[in-house]
Amino acid sequence: MRELLHRKLERTAIGFVLAIIVAASVGGIVEIAPLFTIDETVEEAEDMRLYTPLELAGRNIYIREGCYACHSQMIRTLRDEVERYGPFSLAVESKYDHPMLWGSKRTGPDLARVGGKYSDFWHVAHLTNPRDVVPESNMPAYAWLARTPLRLDDLGSHLQAQRSVGVPYTDEMIENAARDAFGQAVPDSEQASGVTERYGEETQVSAFDGVTTRVTEMDALVAYLQVLGRLTKAAYQNTAAPEQPPNPND
Amino acid sequence: MGQLTTRERDVAAAILIVLAIIGIAMAVAGRADPLGVHGAIVLLYSMALMYLIMSTSFGPAPDPSRISRYYDDPIKVGVWFTLFWAIFGMFIGVWAAAQLAWPSLNFDTAWASFGRIRPAHTTGVIFGFGGNALIATSFHVVQRTSRARLADQVSPWFVLFGYNLFCILAVTGYFMGVTQSKEYAEAEWYADLWLVIVWVTYFVLYIRTLARRREPHIYVANWYYMAFIVVVAILHIVNNLTVPVSLGHAKSYTIWAGVQDSMVQWWYGHNAVAFFLTAGFLAMLYYYLPKRAERPIFSYRLSILSFWGITFFYMWAGSHHLHYTALPHWVQNLGMTFSVMLLVPSWASAGNALLTLNGAWHKVRDDATLRFIMMAAFFYGLSTFEGSFLAVRPVNSLSHYTDWTVGHVHAGALGWVALITYGSLYTLVPAIWKRERMYSAALVEVHFWLAFAGTLIYVFAMWNSGVIQGLMWRTYTEEGTLSYSFVDSLVAMYPYYIARAFGGLLFLIGAVVATYNIWMTVRGAPVVSGERHDDLPLAAPVPEGAATSPAE
């Protein structure tokens, strides 16, 4: 009987295509749609911050250079991972991440909580030539980042596009995107104070690449690496064994 | 292109003019942005094709009797694209592998650093090599099994050249740092939009050709090609919904975020494996295996079971890429369950292929081409078993994030996808160029052993490194602290990274040998005299058991 039915189906191309669409749609609909409707999927975190324009620019450099191909940003709920990298990752920590950068491969270590574990200076040295600080490393060198000025003029449109996909940037943030990016990397400038006003007291304002005369791609990437895992403290409140987030000022 | 009529040339020229205008618009809007460079590439590409169309337009009018024959010209060009992308993609792969062992091999340039060439490798082999092979063979198979000529003469060219423009935009983009960072969907919004247009044309062409078939039933291979075309369209569109920063920016932001984005991405990622790298290539298997072995497919019922099993189960399996992550447990459980169940239809296909060879094993021994196909079916069975195994959560806790995944993917990509492709090409090339045989059977034999040895070295190296890595990360001392630093595990990887690069190099050399052999076949192998019966769509009545053996 079933064979007979299939024999009929084989005689109609359009019918066959419709059958394929029906069969192939079920799995995706059942697994994806509820992720938007079940409240527990993404935890609440009152203290969740947004990426500053400089951090967002750094994130885009991280994407551009394909860092995600070798570094994950997702600490799994396994003992050895929590002990090696810190509290396991929560969904809320990437709720503003368009796209997420959870990764699929660790040729290098996980970076979900790398923020604050090393100094800015270490990151600059490491990115300039990884083998200067980790002799065994096989990571590419990114020395040219420190020589490349960061494009600031279009950061407003980046924030605008982020807002249109659901990240709650305010008009004021969009208007001041370029100023804030400059101010975050040049602590002594008059633009610096606006950054913490708009993005919260926890925001790190620092001469990331050590040079305060201009803003480079190195500034942006280091600012991004230093904020990883520090947009919210939710993960530190949820673990069985409470742990303090890293504080570079200690 | 000698078979194009004047009117068809006009249509093609009109399309190319529109494309050239789009290229100019992109170049102007993008200016210094990589989008501007891509505009220039689009412009040059359309001008080059325009030159090709124009330079042959004053030749003699096409032979009216062409309509009663199959349309093989686009397939021939598709074969060359396939061979080119194979060498390009595999070369980049070997280079990327070597960089992991010797990091200075990027020569301190941005464009050649690992993070940028890695997507160039994956796109080059999956979409360049695999995609062109699928398009070329689908044009061949749909005509032969339907006993009908392709529905028209312009759209096959549009699909072929349009698709390769997508591949060129994608790969050149990565070198410039243009990427969405979504694995296997890295190309940016404008390339994605272009691919949608190309893909819809492909779908319409395929359905129209099927509608002209002189066989009452649609042959199994075409089920798989249809599933490949339809489902890849769905996956591509959903995963690539983005908002560009502006019309002058190559950069865009996906509408999906965080945990939902991870699920959409791996629903896409895993089913790119399912419907691009499995369904499409199973279509090749279902046509070229019975042709080459000269035996009908073992079981029609098994074919039905495995087709619908694959189409239904695979779409649930993507979440096994996200075990122990912030993805809710219930989705992880569904992904694991369906991944294990997938073994049934997968092994039904692999078993069906191997049982088809029962009674023809002496041919497998003597004919390296058939051995390519047999070994592909074997590796298909091996890597689908491994896939179900790795999807089990506790196993995944060890294997995920390690080289084991890379080894698994390459058991599938080299052992299954590339071997079935070359087996099909060695069958297809003499058929469409009307040669009695390949230029050199010995070179096919050499290629087989290079490919086989390369795959084994690659896969064993990655199995070893992956398991060692996974174990080192979770080894504890007696005091209850972690035994190894991350760097310790990296140091242990170097010998395997060197072995892997060597295995890949053997495979690349095999691809070069294949290209040479095919080139020489087209240039000089003995030509078949007269018209073969399978060159005429109207020949031969429907044979008995048409559902299990491909029609002529």
mmCIF file of N, CA and C in Angstrom, chain B residues 264-372:
data_model
loop_
_atom_site.group_PDB
_atom_site.id
_atom_site.type_symbol
_atom_site.label_atom_id
_atom_site.label_comp_id
_atom_site.label_asym_id
_atom_site.label_seq_id
_atom_site.Cartn_x
_atom_site.Cartn_y
_atom_site.Cartn_z
ATOM 1 N N VAL B 264 19.997 28.545 14.873
ATOM 2 C CA VAL B 264 19.768 28.740 13.432
ATOM 3 C C VAL B 264 21.041 28.377 12.659
ATOM 4 N N GLN B 265 22.184 28.838 13.178
ATOM 5 C CA GLN B 265 23.447 28.582 12.495
ATOM 6 C C GLN B 265 23.727 27.089 12.372
ATOM 7 N N TRP B 266 23.509 26.341 13.449
ATOM 8 C CA TRP B 266 23.870 24.909 13.359
ATOM 9 C C TRP B 266 22.764 24.067 12.759
ATOM 10 N N TRP B 267 21.541 24.591 12.777
ATOM 11 C CA TRP B 267 20.480 23.990 11.951
ATOM 12 C C TRP B 267 20.906 24.126 10.488
ATOM 13 N N TYR B 268 21.411 25.316 10.130
ATOM 14 C CA TYR B 268 21.939 25.506 8.780
ATOM 15 C C TYR B 268 23.183 24.637 8.570
ATOM 16 N N GLY B 269 24.148 24.774 9.477
ATOM 17 C CA GLY B 269 25.458 24.153 9.291
ATOM 18 C C GLY B 269 25.350 22.651 9.133
ATOM 19 N N HIS B 270 24.543 22.035 9.994
ATOM 20 C CA HIS B 270 24.470 20.589 9.907
ATOM 21 C C HIS B 270 23.717 20.146 8.662
ATOM 22 N N ASN B 271 22.746 20.947 8.244
ATOM 23 C CA ASN B 271 21.979 20.541 7.075
ATOM 24 C C ASN B 271 22.609 20.972 5.764
ATOM 25 N N ALA B 272 23.599 21.864 5.846
ATOM 26 C CA ALA B 272 24.442 22.076 4.682
ATOM 27 C C ALA B 272 25.188 20.766 4.421
ATOM 28 N N VAL B 273 25.616 20.116 5.527
ATOM 29 C CA VAL B 273 26.220 18.791 5.397
ATOM 30 C C VAL B 273 25.198 17.797 4.836
ATOM 31 N N ALA B 274 23.959 17.890 5.329
ATOM 32 C CA ALA B 274 22.953 16.904 4.949
ATOM 33 C C ALA B 274 22.495 17.063 3.513
ATOM 34 N N PHE B 275 22.169 18.287 3.124
ATOM 35 C CA PHE B 275 21.528 18.441 1.825
ATOM 36 C C PHE B 275 22.479 18.901 0.741
ATOM 37 N N PHE B 276 23.618 19.494 1.115
ATOM 38 C CA PHE B 276 24.629 19.811 0.110
ATOM 39 C C PHE B 276 25.579 18.619 -0.031
ATOM 40 N N LEU B 277 26.186 18.230 1.095
ATOM 41 C CA LEU B 277 27.264 17.237 1.026
ATOM 42 C C LEU B 277 26.770 15.794 1.105
ATOM 43 N N THR B 278 25.499 15.579 1.420
ATOM 44 C CA THR B 278 25.001 14.205 1.458
ATOM 45 C C THR B 278 23.981 13.962 0.358
ATOM 46 N N ALA B 279 22.849 14.683 0.407
ATOM 47 C CA ALA B 279 21.769 14.415 -0.553
ATOM 48 C C ALA B 279 22.265 14.541 -1.992
ATOM 49 N N GLY B 280 22.946 15.658 -2.288
ATOM 50 C CA GLY B 280 23.413 15.877 -3.655
ATOM 51 C C GLY B 280 24.344 14.771 -4.122
ATOM 52 N N PHE B 281 25.246 14.350 -3.230
ATOM 53 C CA PHE B 281 26.230 13.349 -3.640
ATOM 54 C C PHE B 281 25.633 11.942 -3.649
ATOM 55 N N LEU B 282 24.591 11.717 -2.825
ATOM 56 C CA LEU B 282 23.871 10.444 -2.925
ATOM 57 C C LEU B 282 23.187 10.347 -4.289
ATOM 58 N N ALA B 283 22.752 11.508 -4.808
ATOM 59 C CA ALA B 283 22.173 11.510 -6.150
ATOM 60 C C ALA B 283 23.188 10.995 -7.157
ATOM 61 N N MET B 284 24.455 11.457 -7.034
ATOM 62 C CA MET B 284 25.515 10.954 -7.915
ATOM 63 C C MET B 284 25.657 9.449 -7.753
ATOM 64 N N LEU B 285 25.664 9.019 -6.477
ATOM 65 C CA LEU B 285 25.843 7.595 -6.199
ATOM 66 C C LEU B 285 24.754 6.772 -6.884
ATOM 67 N N TYR B 286 23.502 7.243 -6.779
ATOM 68 C CA TYR B 286 22.382 6.477 -7.318
ATOM 69 C C TYR B 286 22.366 6.443 -8.846
ATOM 70 N N TYR B 287 23.096 7.325 -9.498
ATOM 71 C CA TYR B 287 23.157 7.231 -10.955
ATOM 72 C C TYR B 287 24.458 6.563 -11.432
ATOM 73 N N TYR B 288 25.600 7.095 -10.957
ATOM 74 C CA TYR B 288 26.868 6.624 -11.526
ATOM 75 C C TYR B 288 27.264 5.237 -11.039
ATOM 76 N N LEU B 289 26.831 4.863 -9.828
ATOM 77 C CA LEU B 289 27.162 3.511 -9.348
ATOM 78 C C LEU B 289 26.501 2.431 -10.206
ATOM 79 N N PRO B 290 25.166 2.456 -10.384
ATOM 80 C CA PRO B 290 24.575 1.404 -11.238
ATOM 81 C C PRO B 290 25.068 1.480 -12.686
ATOM 82 N N LYS B 291 25.345 2.693 -13.183
ATOM 83 C CA LYS B 291 25.869 2.799 -14.547
ATOM 84 C C LYS B 291 27.206 2.092 -14.672
ATOM 85 N N ARG B 292 28.090 2.407 -13.727
ATOM 86 C CA ARG B 292 29.452 1.907 -13.826
ATOM 87 C C ARG B 292 29.507 0.413 -13.539
ATOM 88 N N ALA B 293 28.719 -0.037 -12.551
ATOM 89 C CA ALA B 293 28.736 -1.458 -12.186
ATOM 90 C C ALA B 293 27.881 -2.278 -13.136
ATOM 91 N N GLU B 294 27.055 -1.586 -13.935
ATOM 92 C CA GLU B 294 26.115 -2.238 -14.843
ATOM 93 C C GLU B 294 25.212 -3.207 -14.098
ATOM 94 N N ARG B 295 24.759 -2.761 -12.949
ATOM 95 C CA ARG B 295 23.808 -3.540 -12.157
ATOM 96 C C ARG B 295 22.760 -2.588 -11.593
ATOM 97 N N PRO B 296 21.500 -3.039 -11.491
ATOM 98 C CA PRO B 296 20.479 -2.163 -10.896
ATOM 99 C C PRO B 296 20.718 -1.979 -9.406
ATOM 100 N N ILE B 297 20.177 -0.890 -8.851
ATOM 101 C CA ILE B 297 20.259 -0.649 -7.406
ATOM 102 C C ILE B 297 19.643 -1.837 -6.678
ATOM 103 N N PHE B 298 20.288 -2.262 -5.581
ATOM 104 C CA PHE B 298 19.895 -3.473 -4.868
ATOM 105 C C PHE B 298 18.430 -3.450 -4.460
ATOM 106 N N SER B 299 17.998 -2.363 -3.805
ATOM 107 C CA SER B 299 16.621 -2.369 -3.306
ATOM 108 C C SER B 299 15.943 -1.024 -3.484
ATOM 109 N N TYR B 300 14.783 -1.053 -4.132
ATOM 110 C CA TYR B 300 13.975 0.130 -4.325
ATOM 111 C C TYR B 300 13.374 0.597 -3.004
ATOM 112 N N ARG B 301 12.916 -0.365 -2.181
ATOM 113 C CA ARG B 301 12.311 -0.002 -0.900
ATOM 114 C C ARG B 301 13.318 0.666 0.032
ATOM 115 N N LEU B 302 14.550 0.146 0.042
ATOM 116 C CA LEU B 302 15.586 0.762 0.871
ATOM 117 C C LEU B 302 15.836 2.200 0.426
ATOM 118 N N SER B 303 15.769 2.420 -0.902
ATOM 119 C CA SER B 303 15.979 3.772 -1.414
ATOM 120 C C SER B 303 14.928 4.714 -0.855
ATOM 121 N N ILE B 304 13.676 4.265 -0.843
ATOM 122 C CA ILE B 304 12.586 5.103 -0.330
ATOM 123 C C ILE B 304 12.793 5.371 1.158
ATOM 124 N N LEU B 305 13.095 4.295 1.899
ATOM 125 C CA LEU B 305 13.306 4.429 3.343
ATOM 126 C C LEU B 305 14.416 5.430 3.630
ATOM 127 N N SER B 306 15.564 5.275 2.953
ATOM 128 C CA SER B 306 16.679 6.149 3.286
ATOM 129 C C SER B 306 16.423 7.576 2.820
ATOM 130 N N PHE B 307 15.740 7.749 1.692
ATOM 131 C CA PHE B 307 15.501 9.117 1.233
ATOM 132 C C PHE B 307 14.653 9.898 2.229
ATOM 133 N N TRP B 308 13.511 9.328 2.620
ATOM 134 C CA TRP B 308 12.625 10.084 3.525
ATOM 135 C C TRP B 308 13.190 10.152 4.928
ATOM 136 N N GLY B 309 13.934 9.117 5.326
ATOM 137 C CA GLY B 309 14.597 9.181 6.633
ATOM 138 C C GLY B 309 15.580 10.328 6.691
ATOM 139 N N ILE B 310 16.396 10.450 5.655
ATOM 140 C CA ILE B 310 17.385 11.521 5.617
ATOM 141 C C ILE B 310 16.696 12.885 5.565
ATOM 142 N N THR B 311 15.681 12.995 4.706
ATOM 143 C CA THR B 311 15.009 14.291 4.561
ATOM 144 C C THR B 311 14.356 14.732 5.867
ATOM 145 N N PHE B 312 13.764 13.796 6.594
ATOM 146 C CA PHE B 312 13.047 14.160 7.817
ATOM 147 C C PHE B 312 13.976 14.284 9.034
ATOM 148 N N PHE B 313 14.811 13.260 9.293
ATOM 149 C CA PHE B 313 15.610 13.225 10.526
ATOM 150 C C PHE B 313 16.696 14.297 10.576
ATOM 151 N N TYR B 314 17.358 14.528 9.446
ATOM 152 C CA TYR B 314 18.539 15.386 9.473
ATOM 153 C C TYR B 314 18.229 16.768 10.042
ATOM 154 N N MET B 315 17.035 17.282 9.702
ATOM 155 C CA MET B 315 16.727 18.651 10.093
ATOM 156 C C MET B 315 16.630 18.830 11.602
ATOM 157 N N TRP B 316 16.551 17.738 12.339
ATOM 158 C CA TRP B 316 16.475 17.815 13.803
ATOM 159 C C TRP B 316 17.860 17.758 14.444
ATOM 160 N N ALA B 317 18.870 17.385 13.681
ATOM 161 C CA ALA B 317 20.124 16.938 14.288
ATOM 162 C C ALA B 317 21.102 18.069 14.614
ATOM 163 N N GLY B 318 20.849 19.283 14.076
ATOM 164 C CA GLY B 318 21.833 20.370 14.194
ATOM 165 C C GLY B 318 22.243 20.693 15.619
ATOM 166 N N SER B 319 21.318 20.538 16.574
ATOM 167 C CA SER B 319 21.638 20.963 17.945
ATOM 168 C C SER B 319 22.703 20.092 18.600
ATOM 169 N N HIS B 320 23.100 18.978 17.972
ATOM 170 C CA HIS B 320 24.188 18.200 18.583
ATOM 171 C C HIS B 320 25.531 18.937 18.476
ATOM 172 N N HIS B 321 25.569 20.029 17.721
ATOM 173 C CA HIS B 321 26.776 20.868 17.702
ATOM 174 C C HIS B 321 26.861 21.744 18.949
ATOM 175 N N LEU B 322 25.823 21.701 19.799
ATOM 176 C CA LEU B 322 25.727 22.657 20.903
ATOM 177 C C LEU B 322 25.508 21.961 22.243
ATOM 178 N N HIS B 323 26.028 20.716 22.365
ATOM 179 C CA HIS B 323 25.894 20.006 23.635
ATOM 180 C C HIS B 323 26.616 20.747 24.753
ATOM 181 N N TYR B 324 26.017 20.732 25.938
ATOM 182 C CA TYR B 324 26.587 21.341 27.160
ATOM 183 C C TYR B 324 26.762 22.858 27.039
ATOM 184 N N THR B 325 26.157 23.471 26.019
ATOM 185 C CA THR B 325 26.259 24.931 25.912
ATOM 186 C C THR B 325 25.047 25.571 26.569
ATOM 187 N N ALA B 326 24.876 26.874 26.314
ATOM 188 C CA ALA B 326 23.740 27.600 26.879
ATOM 189 C C ALA B 326 22.448 27.327 26.115
ATOM 190 N N LEU B 327 22.492 26.449 25.134
ATOM 191 C CA LEU B 327 21.258 26.046 24.448
ATOM 192 C C LEU B 327 20.450 25.155 25.395
ATOM 193 N N PRO B 328 19.123 25.397 25.504
ATOM 194 C CA PRO B 328 18.327 24.593 26.445
ATOM 195 C C PRO B 328 18.492 23.086 26.227
ATOM 196 N N HIS B 329 18.405 22.353 27.342
ATOM 197 C CA HIS B 329 18.634 20.920 27.318
ATOM 198 C C HIS B 329 17.691 20.162 26.397
ATOM 199 N N TRP B 330 16.424 20.597 26.362
ATOM 200 C CA TRP B 330 15.458 19.828 25.575
ATOM 201 C C TRP B 330 15.851 19.844 24.088
ATOM 202 N N VAL B 331 16.448 20.932 23.617
ATOM 203 C CA VAL B 331 16.855 20.968 22.210
ATOM 204 C C VAL B 331 18.071 20.068 21.998
ATOM 205 N N GLN B 332 18.994 20.095 22.972
ATOM 206 C CA GLN B 332 20.157 19.205 22.876
ATOM 207 C C GLN B 332 19.706 17.745 22.815
ATOM 208 N N ASN B 333 18.715 17.398 23.664
ATOM 209 C CA ASN B 333 18.224 16.015 23.698
ATOM 210 C C ASN B 333 17.610 15.607 22.363
ATOM 211 N N LEU B 334 16.781 16.503 21.791
ATOM 212 C CA LEU B 334 16.181 16.196 20.495
ATOM 213 C C LEU B 334 17.268 15.977 19.449
ATOM 214 N N GLY B 335 18.266 16.857 19.453
ATOM 215 C CA GLY B 335 19.349 16.753 18.467
ATOM 216 C C GLY B 335 20.081 15.437 18.589
ATOM 217 N N MET B 336 20.373 15.047 19.831
ATOM 218 C CA MET B 336 21.097 13.786 20.053
ATOM 219 C C MET B 336 20.243 12.601 19.588
ATOM 220 N N THR B 337 18.967 12.591 19.976
ATOM 221 C CA THR B 337 18.088 11.469 19.643
ATOM 222 C C THR B 337 17.985 11.273 18.136
ATOM 223 N N PHE B 338 17.711 12.370 17.434
ATOM 224 C CA PHE B 338 17.542 12.243 15.993
ATOM 225 C C PHE B 338 18.862 11.913 15.293
ATOM 226 N N SER B 339 19.981 12.375 15.858
ATOM 227 C CA SER B 339 21.274 12.042 15.258
ATOM 228 C C SER B 339 21.519 10.547 15.317
ATOM 229 N N VAL B 340 21.138 9.931 16.442
ATOM 230 C CA VAL B 340 21.334 8.482 16.561
ATOM 231 C C VAL B 340 20.404 7.750 15.595
ATOM 232 N N MET B 341 19.155 8.232 15.518
ATOM 233 C CA MET B 341 18.200 7.581 14.606
ATOM 234 C C MET B 341 18.631 7.707 13.146
ATOM 235 N N LEU B 342 19.372 8.772 12.856
ATOM 236 C CA LEU B 342 19.828 9.002 11.478
ATOM 237 C C LEU B 342 20.671 7.865 10.939
ATOM 238 N N LEU B 343 21.257 7.107 11.863
ATOM 239 C CA LEU B 343 22.108 6.009 11.420
ATOM 240 C C LEU B 343 21.321 5.032 10.538
ATOM 241 N N VAL B 344 20.028 4.878 10.821
ATOM 242 C CA VAL B 344 19.224 3.906 10.064
ATOM 243 C C VAL B 344 19.144 4.282 8.574
ATOM 244 N N PRO B 345 18.624 5.468 8.221
ATOM 245 C CA PRO B 345 18.590 5.792 6.793
ATOM 246 C C PRO B 345 19.986 5.921 6.183
ATOM 247 N N SER B 346 20.976 6.381 6.963
ATOM 248 C CA SER B 346 22.322 6.541 6.407
ATOM 249 C C SER B 346 22.902 5.186 6.018
ATOM 250 N N TRP B 347 22.789 4.234 6.946
ATOM 251 C CA TRP B 347 23.334 2.905 6.625
ATOM 252 C C TRP B 347 22.468 2.173 5.607
ATOM 253 N N ALA B 348 21.192 2.534 5.527
ATOM 254 C CA ALA B 348 20.370 1.953 4.467
ATOM 255 C C ALA B 348 20.929 2.374 3.108
ATOM 256 N N SER B 349 21.338 3.634 2.977
ATOM 257 C CA SER B 349 21.920 4.102 1.716
ATOM 258 C C SER B 349 23.257 3.429 1.445
ATOM 259 N N ALA B 350 24.129 3.453 2.450
ATOM 260 C CA ALA B 350 25.455 2.876 2.263
ATOM 261 C C ALA B 350 25.340 1.386 1.955
ATOM 262 N N GLY B 351 24.451 0.682 2.693
ATOM 263 C CA GLY B 351 24.258 -0.753 2.466
ATOM 264 C C GLY B 351 23.680 -1.016 1.091
ATOM 265 N N ASN B 352 22.728 -0.205 0.703
ATOM 266 C CA ASN B 352 22.118 -0.349 -0.613
ATOM 267 C C ASN B 352 23.185 -0.224 -1.710
ATOM 268 N N ALA B 353 24.105 0.712 -1.515
ATOM 269 C CA ALA B 353 25.167 0.916 -2.513
ATOM 270 C C ALA B 353 26.093 -0.290 -2.555
ATOM 271 N N LEU B 354 26.529 -0.760 -1.378
ATOM 272 C CA LEU B 354 27.496 -1.856 -1.357
ATOM 273 C C LEU B 354 26.854 -3.161 -1.843
ATOM 274 N N LEU B 355 25.567 -3.369 -1.498
ATOM 275 C CA LEU B 355 24.898 -4.594 -1.942
ATOM 276 C C LEU B 355 24.640 -4.573 -3.449
ATOM 277 N N THR B 356 24.538 -3.367 -4.010
ATOM 278 C CA THR B 356 24.403 -3.260 -5.462
ATOM 279 C C THR B 356 25.622 -3.869 -6.154
ATOM 280 N N LEU B 357 26.763 -3.794 -5.462
ATOM 281 C CA LEU B 357 28.003 -4.300 -6.055
ATOM 282 C C LEU B 357 28.118 -5.817 -5.959
ATOM 283 N N ASN B 358 27.217 -6.447 -5.192
ATOM 284 C CA ASN B 358 27.268 -7.909 -5.110
ATOM 285 C C ASN B 358 27.142 -8.518 -6.507
ATOM 286 N N GLY B 359 28.104 -9.330 -6.842
ATOM 287 C CA GLY B 359 28.112 -9.892 -8.195
ATOM 288 C C GLY B 359 28.982 -9.089 -9.139
ATOM 289 N N ALA B 360 29.478 -7.941 -8.684
ATOM 290 C CA ALA B 360 30.337 -7.133 -9.549
ATOM 291 C C ALA B 360 31.658 -6.812 -8.862
ATOM 292 N N TRP B 361 32.013 -7.595 -7.835
ATOM 293 C CA TRP B 361 33.229 -7.278 -7.075
ATOM 294 C C TRP B 361 34.481 -7.423 -7.929
ATOM 295 N N HIS B 362 34.431 -8.293 -8.928
ATOM 296 C CA HIS B 362 35.610 -8.398 -9.802
ATOM 297 C C HIS B 362 35.827 -7.088 -10.560
ATOM 298 N N LYS B 363 34.732 -6.359 -10.809
ATOM 299 C CA LYS B 363 34.886 -5.071 -11.479
ATOM 300 C C LYS B 363 35.513 -4.044 -10.537
ATOM 301 N N VAL B 364 35.157 -4.149 -9.256
ATOM 302 C CA VAL B 364 35.749 -3.235 -8.279
ATOM 303 C C VAL B 364 37.267 -3.443 -8.230
ATOM 304 N N ARG B 365 37.656 -4.701 -8.359
ATOM 305 C CA ARG B 365 39.086 -5.019 -8.339
ATOM 306 C C ARG B 365 39.787 -4.444 -9.566
ATOM 307 N N ASP B 366 39.157 -4.582 -10.726
ATOM 308 C CA ASP B 366 39.836 -4.211 -11.975
ATOM 309 C C ASP B 366 39.662 -2.745 -12.358
ATOM 310 N N ASP B 367 38.553 -2.131 -11.962
ATOM 311 C CA ASP B 367 38.214 -0.801 -12.442
ATOM 312 C C ASP B 367 38.364 0.215 -11.302
ATOM 313 N N ALA B 368 39.411 1.051 -11.390
ATOM 314 C CA ALA B 368 39.669 2.007 -10.306
ATOM 315 C C ALA B 368 38.517 2.994 -10.151
ATOM 316 N N THR B 369 37.845 3.313 -11.256
ATOM 317 C CA THR B 369 36.727 4.252 -11.173
ATOM 318 C C THR B 369 35.617 3.702 -10.287
ATOM 319 N N LEU B 370 35.284 2.439 -10.500
ATOM 320 C CA LEU B 370 34.252 1.818 -9.667
ATOM 321 C C LEU B 370 34.738 1.705 -8.221
ATOM 322 N N ARG B 371 36.039 1.540 -8.066
ATOM 323 C CA ARG B 371 36.606 1.461 -6.713
ATOM 324 C C ARG B 371 36.462 2.810 -5.991
ATOM 325 N N PHE B 372 36.625 3.926 -6.733
ATOM 326 C CA PHE B 372 36.364 5.241 -6.152
ATOM 327 C C PHE B 372 34.951 5.273 -5.561
#
